[in-house]
Tab-separated table of C-alpha atoms in Angstrom:
chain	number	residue	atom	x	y	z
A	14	UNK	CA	-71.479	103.506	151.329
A	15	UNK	CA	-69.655	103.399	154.234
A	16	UNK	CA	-71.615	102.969	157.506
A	17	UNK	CA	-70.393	105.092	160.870
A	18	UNK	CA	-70.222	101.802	163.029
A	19	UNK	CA	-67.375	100.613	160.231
A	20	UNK	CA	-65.867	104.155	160.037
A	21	UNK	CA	-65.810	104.068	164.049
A	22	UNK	CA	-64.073	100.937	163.883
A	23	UNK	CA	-61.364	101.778	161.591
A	24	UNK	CA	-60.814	105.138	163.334
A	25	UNK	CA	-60.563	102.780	166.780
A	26	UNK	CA	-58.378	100.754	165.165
A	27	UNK	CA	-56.322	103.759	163.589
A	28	UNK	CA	-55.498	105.615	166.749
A	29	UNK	CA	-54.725	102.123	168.208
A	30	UNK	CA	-52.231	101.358	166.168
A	31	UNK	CA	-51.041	104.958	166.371
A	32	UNK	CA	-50.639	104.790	170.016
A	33	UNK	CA	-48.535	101.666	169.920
A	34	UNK	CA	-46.376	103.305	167.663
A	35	UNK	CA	-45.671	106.073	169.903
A	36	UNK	CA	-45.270	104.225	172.915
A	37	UNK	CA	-42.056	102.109	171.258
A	38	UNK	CA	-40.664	105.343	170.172
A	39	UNK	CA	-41.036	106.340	173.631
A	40	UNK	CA	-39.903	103.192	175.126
A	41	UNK	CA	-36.671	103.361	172.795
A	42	UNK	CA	-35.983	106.885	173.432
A	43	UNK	CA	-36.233	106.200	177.028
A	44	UNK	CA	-33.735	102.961	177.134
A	45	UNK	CA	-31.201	104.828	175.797
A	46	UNK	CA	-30.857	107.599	178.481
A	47	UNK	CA	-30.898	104.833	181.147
A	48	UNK	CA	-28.148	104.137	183.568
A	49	UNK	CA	-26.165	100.715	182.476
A	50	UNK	CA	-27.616	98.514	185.847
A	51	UNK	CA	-30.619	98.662	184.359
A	52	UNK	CA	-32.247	96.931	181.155
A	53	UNK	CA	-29.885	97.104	178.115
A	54	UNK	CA	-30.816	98.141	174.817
A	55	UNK	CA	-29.224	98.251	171.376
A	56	UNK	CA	-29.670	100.842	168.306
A	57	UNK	CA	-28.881	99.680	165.180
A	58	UNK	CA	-27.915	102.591	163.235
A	59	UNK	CA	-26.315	103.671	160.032
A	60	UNK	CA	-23.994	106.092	159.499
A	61	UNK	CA	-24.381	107.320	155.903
A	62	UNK	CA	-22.125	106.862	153.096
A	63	UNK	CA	-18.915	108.883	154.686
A	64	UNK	CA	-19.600	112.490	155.229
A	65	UNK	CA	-20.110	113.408	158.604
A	66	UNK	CA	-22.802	116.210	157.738
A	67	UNK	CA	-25.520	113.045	156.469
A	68	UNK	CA	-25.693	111.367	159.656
A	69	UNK	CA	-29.266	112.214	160.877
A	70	UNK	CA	-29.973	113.669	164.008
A	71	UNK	CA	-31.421	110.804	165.592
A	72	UNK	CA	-28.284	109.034	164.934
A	73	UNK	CA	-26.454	111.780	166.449
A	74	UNK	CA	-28.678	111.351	169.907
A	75	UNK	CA	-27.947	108.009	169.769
A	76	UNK	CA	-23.931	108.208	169.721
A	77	UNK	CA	-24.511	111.232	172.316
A	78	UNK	CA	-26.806	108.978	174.898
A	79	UNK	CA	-24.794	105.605	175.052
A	80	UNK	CA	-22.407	104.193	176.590
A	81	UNK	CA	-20.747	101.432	174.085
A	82	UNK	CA	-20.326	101.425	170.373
A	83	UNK	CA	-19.836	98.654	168.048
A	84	UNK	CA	-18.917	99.218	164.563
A	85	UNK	CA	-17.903	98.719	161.425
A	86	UNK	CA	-14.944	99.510	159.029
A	87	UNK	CA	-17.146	101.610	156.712
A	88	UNK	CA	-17.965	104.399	159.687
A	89	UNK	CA	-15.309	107.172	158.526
A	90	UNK	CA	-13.181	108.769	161.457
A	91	UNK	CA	-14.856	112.152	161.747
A	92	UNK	CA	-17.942	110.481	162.894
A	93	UNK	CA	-16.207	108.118	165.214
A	94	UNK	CA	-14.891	111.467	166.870
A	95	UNK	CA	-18.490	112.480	167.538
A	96	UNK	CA	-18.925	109.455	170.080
A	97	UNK	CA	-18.322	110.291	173.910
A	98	UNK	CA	-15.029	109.399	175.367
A	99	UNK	CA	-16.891	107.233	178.128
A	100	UNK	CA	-18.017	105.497	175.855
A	101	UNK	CA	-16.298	101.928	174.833
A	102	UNK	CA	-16.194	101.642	171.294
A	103	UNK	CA	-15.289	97.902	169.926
A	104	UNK	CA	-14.142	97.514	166.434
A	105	UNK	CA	-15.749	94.711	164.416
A	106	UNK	CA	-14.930	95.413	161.000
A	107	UNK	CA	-14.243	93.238	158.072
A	108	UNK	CA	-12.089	93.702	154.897
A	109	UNK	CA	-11.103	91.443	152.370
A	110	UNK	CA	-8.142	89.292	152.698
A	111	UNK	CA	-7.761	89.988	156.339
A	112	UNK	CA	-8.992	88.350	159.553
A	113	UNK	CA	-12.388	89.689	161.184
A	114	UNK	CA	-14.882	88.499	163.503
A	115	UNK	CA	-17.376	86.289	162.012
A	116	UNK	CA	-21.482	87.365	162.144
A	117	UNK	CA	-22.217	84.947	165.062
A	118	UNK	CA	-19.354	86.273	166.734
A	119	UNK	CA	-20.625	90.155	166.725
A	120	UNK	CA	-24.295	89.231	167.165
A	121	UNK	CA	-22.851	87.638	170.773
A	122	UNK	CA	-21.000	90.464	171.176
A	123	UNK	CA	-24.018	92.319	171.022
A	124	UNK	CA	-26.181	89.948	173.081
A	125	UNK	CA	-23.364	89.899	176.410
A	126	UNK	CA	-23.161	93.564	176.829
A	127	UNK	CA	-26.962	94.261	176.354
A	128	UNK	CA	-27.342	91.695	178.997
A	129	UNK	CA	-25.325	93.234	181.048
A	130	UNK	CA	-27.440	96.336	180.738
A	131	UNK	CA	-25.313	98.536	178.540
A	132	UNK	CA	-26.562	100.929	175.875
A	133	UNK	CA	-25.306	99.925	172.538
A	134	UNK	CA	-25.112	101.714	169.495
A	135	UNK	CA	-24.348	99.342	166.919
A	136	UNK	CA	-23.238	101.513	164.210
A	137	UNK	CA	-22.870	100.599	160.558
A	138	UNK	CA	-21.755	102.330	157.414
A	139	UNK	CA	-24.791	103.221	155.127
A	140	UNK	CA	-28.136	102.022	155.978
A	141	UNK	CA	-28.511	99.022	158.373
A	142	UNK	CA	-31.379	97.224	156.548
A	143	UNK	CA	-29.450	97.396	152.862
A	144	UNK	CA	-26.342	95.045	152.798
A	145	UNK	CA	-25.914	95.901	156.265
A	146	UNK	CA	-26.721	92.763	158.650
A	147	UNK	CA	-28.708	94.471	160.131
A	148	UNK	CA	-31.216	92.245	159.885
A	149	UNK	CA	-29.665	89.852	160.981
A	150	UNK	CA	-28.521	91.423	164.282
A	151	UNK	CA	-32.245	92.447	164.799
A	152	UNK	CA	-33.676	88.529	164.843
A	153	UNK	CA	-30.712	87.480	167.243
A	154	UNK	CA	-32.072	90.732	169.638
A	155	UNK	CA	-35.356	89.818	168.816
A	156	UNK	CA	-34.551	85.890	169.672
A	157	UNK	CA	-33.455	87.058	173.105
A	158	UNK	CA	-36.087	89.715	173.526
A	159	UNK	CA	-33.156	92.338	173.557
A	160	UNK	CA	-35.280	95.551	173.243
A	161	UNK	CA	-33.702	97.478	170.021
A	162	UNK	CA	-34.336	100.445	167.711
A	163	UNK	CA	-33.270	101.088	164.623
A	164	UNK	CA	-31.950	104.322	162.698
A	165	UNK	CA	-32.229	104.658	159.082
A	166	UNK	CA	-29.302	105.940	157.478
A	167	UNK	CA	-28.464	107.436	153.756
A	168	UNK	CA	-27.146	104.422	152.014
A	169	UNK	CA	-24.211	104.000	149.684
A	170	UNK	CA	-26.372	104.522	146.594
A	171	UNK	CA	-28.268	107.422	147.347
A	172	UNK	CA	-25.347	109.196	149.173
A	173	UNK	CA	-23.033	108.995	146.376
A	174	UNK	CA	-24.627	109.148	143.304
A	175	UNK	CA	-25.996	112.674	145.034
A	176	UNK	CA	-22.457	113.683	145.528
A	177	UNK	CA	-20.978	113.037	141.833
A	178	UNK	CA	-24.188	114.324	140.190
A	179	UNK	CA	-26.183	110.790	138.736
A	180	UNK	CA	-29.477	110.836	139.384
A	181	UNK	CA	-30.375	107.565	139.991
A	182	UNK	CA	-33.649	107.869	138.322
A	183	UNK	CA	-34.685	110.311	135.575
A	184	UNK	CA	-38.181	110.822	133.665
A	185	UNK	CA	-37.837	109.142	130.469
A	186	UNK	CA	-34.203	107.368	131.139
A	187	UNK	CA	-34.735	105.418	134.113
A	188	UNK	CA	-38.104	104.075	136.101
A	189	UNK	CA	-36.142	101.929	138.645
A	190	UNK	CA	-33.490	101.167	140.348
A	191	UNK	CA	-31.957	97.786	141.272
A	192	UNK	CA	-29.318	97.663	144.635
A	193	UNK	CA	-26.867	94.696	143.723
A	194	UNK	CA	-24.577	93.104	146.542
A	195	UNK	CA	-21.458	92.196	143.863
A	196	UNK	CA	-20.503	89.518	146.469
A	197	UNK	CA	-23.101	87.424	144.578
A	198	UNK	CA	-23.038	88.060	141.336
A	199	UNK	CA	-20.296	85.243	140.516
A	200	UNK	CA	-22.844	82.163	140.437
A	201	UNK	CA	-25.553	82.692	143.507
A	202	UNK	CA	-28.034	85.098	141.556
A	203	UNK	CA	-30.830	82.863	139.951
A	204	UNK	CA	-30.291	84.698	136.833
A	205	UNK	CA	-28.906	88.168	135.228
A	206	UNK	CA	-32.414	88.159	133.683
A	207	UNK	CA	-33.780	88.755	137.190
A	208	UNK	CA	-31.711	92.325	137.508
A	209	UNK	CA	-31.857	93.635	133.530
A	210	UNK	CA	-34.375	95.101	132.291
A	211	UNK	CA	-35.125	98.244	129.844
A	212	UNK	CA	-35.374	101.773	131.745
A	213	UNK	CA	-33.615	101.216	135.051
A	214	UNK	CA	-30.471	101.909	136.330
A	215	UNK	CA	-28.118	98.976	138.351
A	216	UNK	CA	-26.124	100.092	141.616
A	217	UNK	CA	-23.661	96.698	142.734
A	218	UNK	CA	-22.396	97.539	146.264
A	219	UNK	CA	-19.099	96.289	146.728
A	220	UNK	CA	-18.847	95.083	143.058
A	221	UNK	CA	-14.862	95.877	142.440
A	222	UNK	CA	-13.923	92.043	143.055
A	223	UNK	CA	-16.793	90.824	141.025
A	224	UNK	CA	-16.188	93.609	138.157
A	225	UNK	CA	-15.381	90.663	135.656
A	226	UNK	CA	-18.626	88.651	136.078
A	227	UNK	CA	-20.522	91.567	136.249
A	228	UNK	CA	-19.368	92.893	132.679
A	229	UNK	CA	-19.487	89.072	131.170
A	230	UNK	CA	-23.053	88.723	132.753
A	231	UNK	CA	-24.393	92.101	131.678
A	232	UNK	CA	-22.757	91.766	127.994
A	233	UNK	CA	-23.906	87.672	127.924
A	234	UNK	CA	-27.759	88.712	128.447
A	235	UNK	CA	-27.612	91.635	125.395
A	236	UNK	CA	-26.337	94.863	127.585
A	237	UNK	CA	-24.786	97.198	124.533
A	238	UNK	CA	-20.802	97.104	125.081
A	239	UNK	CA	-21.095	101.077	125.367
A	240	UNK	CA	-23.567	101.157	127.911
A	241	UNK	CA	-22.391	103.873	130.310
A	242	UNK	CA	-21.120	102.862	133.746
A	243	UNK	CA	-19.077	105.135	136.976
A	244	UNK	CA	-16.823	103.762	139.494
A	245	UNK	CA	-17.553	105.740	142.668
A	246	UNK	CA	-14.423	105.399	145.126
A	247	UNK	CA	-14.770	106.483	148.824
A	248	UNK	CA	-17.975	108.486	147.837
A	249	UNK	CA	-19.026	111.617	149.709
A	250	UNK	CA	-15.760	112.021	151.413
A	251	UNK	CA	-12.617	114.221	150.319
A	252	UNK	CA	-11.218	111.554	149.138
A	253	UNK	CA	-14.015	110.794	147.107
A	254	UNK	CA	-12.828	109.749	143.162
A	255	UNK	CA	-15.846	109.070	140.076
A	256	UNK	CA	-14.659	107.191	137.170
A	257	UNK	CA	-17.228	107.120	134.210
A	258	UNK	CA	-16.475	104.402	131.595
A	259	UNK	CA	-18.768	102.022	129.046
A	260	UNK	CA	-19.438	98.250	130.065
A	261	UNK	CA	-16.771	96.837	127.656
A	262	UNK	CA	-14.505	98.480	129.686
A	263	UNK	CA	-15.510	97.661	133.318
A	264	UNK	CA	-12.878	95.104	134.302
A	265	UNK	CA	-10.108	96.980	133.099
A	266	UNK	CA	-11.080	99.780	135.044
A	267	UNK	CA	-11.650	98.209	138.588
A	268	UNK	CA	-8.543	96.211	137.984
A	269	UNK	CA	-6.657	99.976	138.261
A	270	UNK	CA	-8.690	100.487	141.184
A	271	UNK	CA	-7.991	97.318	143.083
A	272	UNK	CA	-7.415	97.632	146.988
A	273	UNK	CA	-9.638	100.912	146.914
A	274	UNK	CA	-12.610	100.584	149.338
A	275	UNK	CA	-15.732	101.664	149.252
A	276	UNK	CA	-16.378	101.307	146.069
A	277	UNK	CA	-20.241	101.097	144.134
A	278	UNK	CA	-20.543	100.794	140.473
A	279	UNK	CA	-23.351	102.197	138.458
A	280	UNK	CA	-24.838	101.231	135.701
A	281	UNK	CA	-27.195	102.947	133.519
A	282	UNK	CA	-28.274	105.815	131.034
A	283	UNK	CA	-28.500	108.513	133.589
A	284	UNK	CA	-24.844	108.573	133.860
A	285	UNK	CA	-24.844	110.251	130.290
A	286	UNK	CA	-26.578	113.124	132.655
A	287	UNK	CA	-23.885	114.020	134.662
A	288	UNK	CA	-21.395	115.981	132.126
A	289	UNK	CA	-24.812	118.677	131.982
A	290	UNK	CA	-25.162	118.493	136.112
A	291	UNK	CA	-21.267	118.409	137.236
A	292	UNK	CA	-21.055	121.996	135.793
A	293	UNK	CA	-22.151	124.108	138.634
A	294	UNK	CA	-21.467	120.952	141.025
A	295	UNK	CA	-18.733	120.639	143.528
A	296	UNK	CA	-20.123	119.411	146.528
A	297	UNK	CA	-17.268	117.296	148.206
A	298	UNK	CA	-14.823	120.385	147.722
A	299	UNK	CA	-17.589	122.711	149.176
A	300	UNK	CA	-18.045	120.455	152.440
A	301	UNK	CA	-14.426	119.908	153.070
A	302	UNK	CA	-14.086	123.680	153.232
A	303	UNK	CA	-16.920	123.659	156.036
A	304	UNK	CA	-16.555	123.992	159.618
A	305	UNK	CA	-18.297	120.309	160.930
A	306	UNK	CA	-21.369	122.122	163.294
A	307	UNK	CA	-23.627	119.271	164.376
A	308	UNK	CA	-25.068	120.916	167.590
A	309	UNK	CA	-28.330	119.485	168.779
């Protein structure tokens, strides 16, 4: 039985532990509506998959309260407009083929202007902490005791698979679900093993280059030539495109979609859902059509 004295103590230690909490929310939410001679700060935060209407609100703040923003290729253009025309904005993004700043480079990017006292919004496509750098960026901050928040944001996965109707996991179909960079599936994963297994569904963030290993790997460890698998091109957007296909087939369909970016293949049984659920769904149409009202 539990004695008070021990009860006490974990209550104590409870509330502690509460109160720290709140005080680096409050801290956080406090550098950011500081003038830029005093101490800088940095959010990292993500900007969802593409539609303007998933950024959160705390995001939102965030843009609205600072006065420099450094981001990637992956934030689309309507939620670039939402940022404040005093403030800078610095582009740092990358794409294949072409020239772009290295990760050292942006983290000192990063590190100068919080020195100098700005407030940075470092803002990313998706969610910071998934195939985002972001932690990365944090333990540089961190290494120079940069004070820094961060923002979740609705990543790649969970943004699009909403948005072309796969649920990513399904009662009887699929238990898990595995988030793949495909910039390492060519050699650096210990072993396909590690990622396959029976009830679960595979998402391979920028997989399109990597399509070819990814269908030899799958098909090489017993994954059914048929098994079904969508192509989701600049997902939750207008623009957005879903191509459903079987494994056997894979290559030869990101091959016709070369040069097309974002892109995030799934892989899994509860794609065989979405013919039932696309029905009554037409979400990317419906948004277009909607006046953008983010007031906060």
């Amino acid at each position: 039985m539990e004695s008070k004295t021990t009860r006490h103590s974990l209550e104590n230690s409870y509330s502690k532990h509460m109160f720290l909490d709140a005080e680096r929310f409050q801290v956080g939410h406090a550098a950011l509506s500081k003038s830029p001679n005093q101490r800088g700060f940095v959010s990292l935060v993500g900007a969802g998959p593409g539609d303007p209407d998933l950024l959160t609100v705390k995001a939102l703040k965030a843009l609205q309260r600072c006065d420099m923003v450094v981001y990637d290729r992956l934030v689309s253009q309507e939620i670039l407009d939402l940022i404040p025309a005093s403030a800078e904005k610095i582009y740092v993004g990358k794409r294949c083929g072409e020239p772009s700043l290295k990760q050292a480079e942006i983290n000192q990017i990063l590190l100068q202007f919080a020195k100098q006292g700005r407030q940075i919004v470092r803002l990313k496509g998706g969610d910071p902490f998934i195939f985002g750098r972001g932690g990365e960026e944090a333990l540089a901050l961190a290494e120079h005791n940069i004070p820094y928040t961060v923002v979740p944001g609705i990543t790649a996965a969970i943004g699009c698979a909403a948005s072309c109707a796969i649920p990513l996991t399904h009662r009887e179909m699929a238990r898990s679900v595995t988030l793949v960079t495909g910039t390492v599936v060519t050699g650096q994963l210990p072993a396909w093993s590690a990622i396959i297994a029976a009830g679960q569904t595979l998402v391979f963030y920028m997989g399109l280059e990597s399509a070819r290993a990814i269908e030899q790997g799958l098909r090489s460890h017993g994954v059914a030539a048929d098994f079904p698998v969508a192509i989701i091109t600049q997902g939750s957007t207008p623009l957005q495109q879903t191509h459903v296909t079987q494994l056997a087939a894979l290559e030869k369909t990101a091959l016709k979609l070369k040069g097309i970016s974002p892109a995030l293949i799934i892989i899994g049984e509860v794609i065989t859902l979405r013919d039932k659920l696309i029905t009554t769904l037409d979400a990317v149409a419906w948004q277009a059509s909607q006046p953008l009202t983010l007031d906060v």
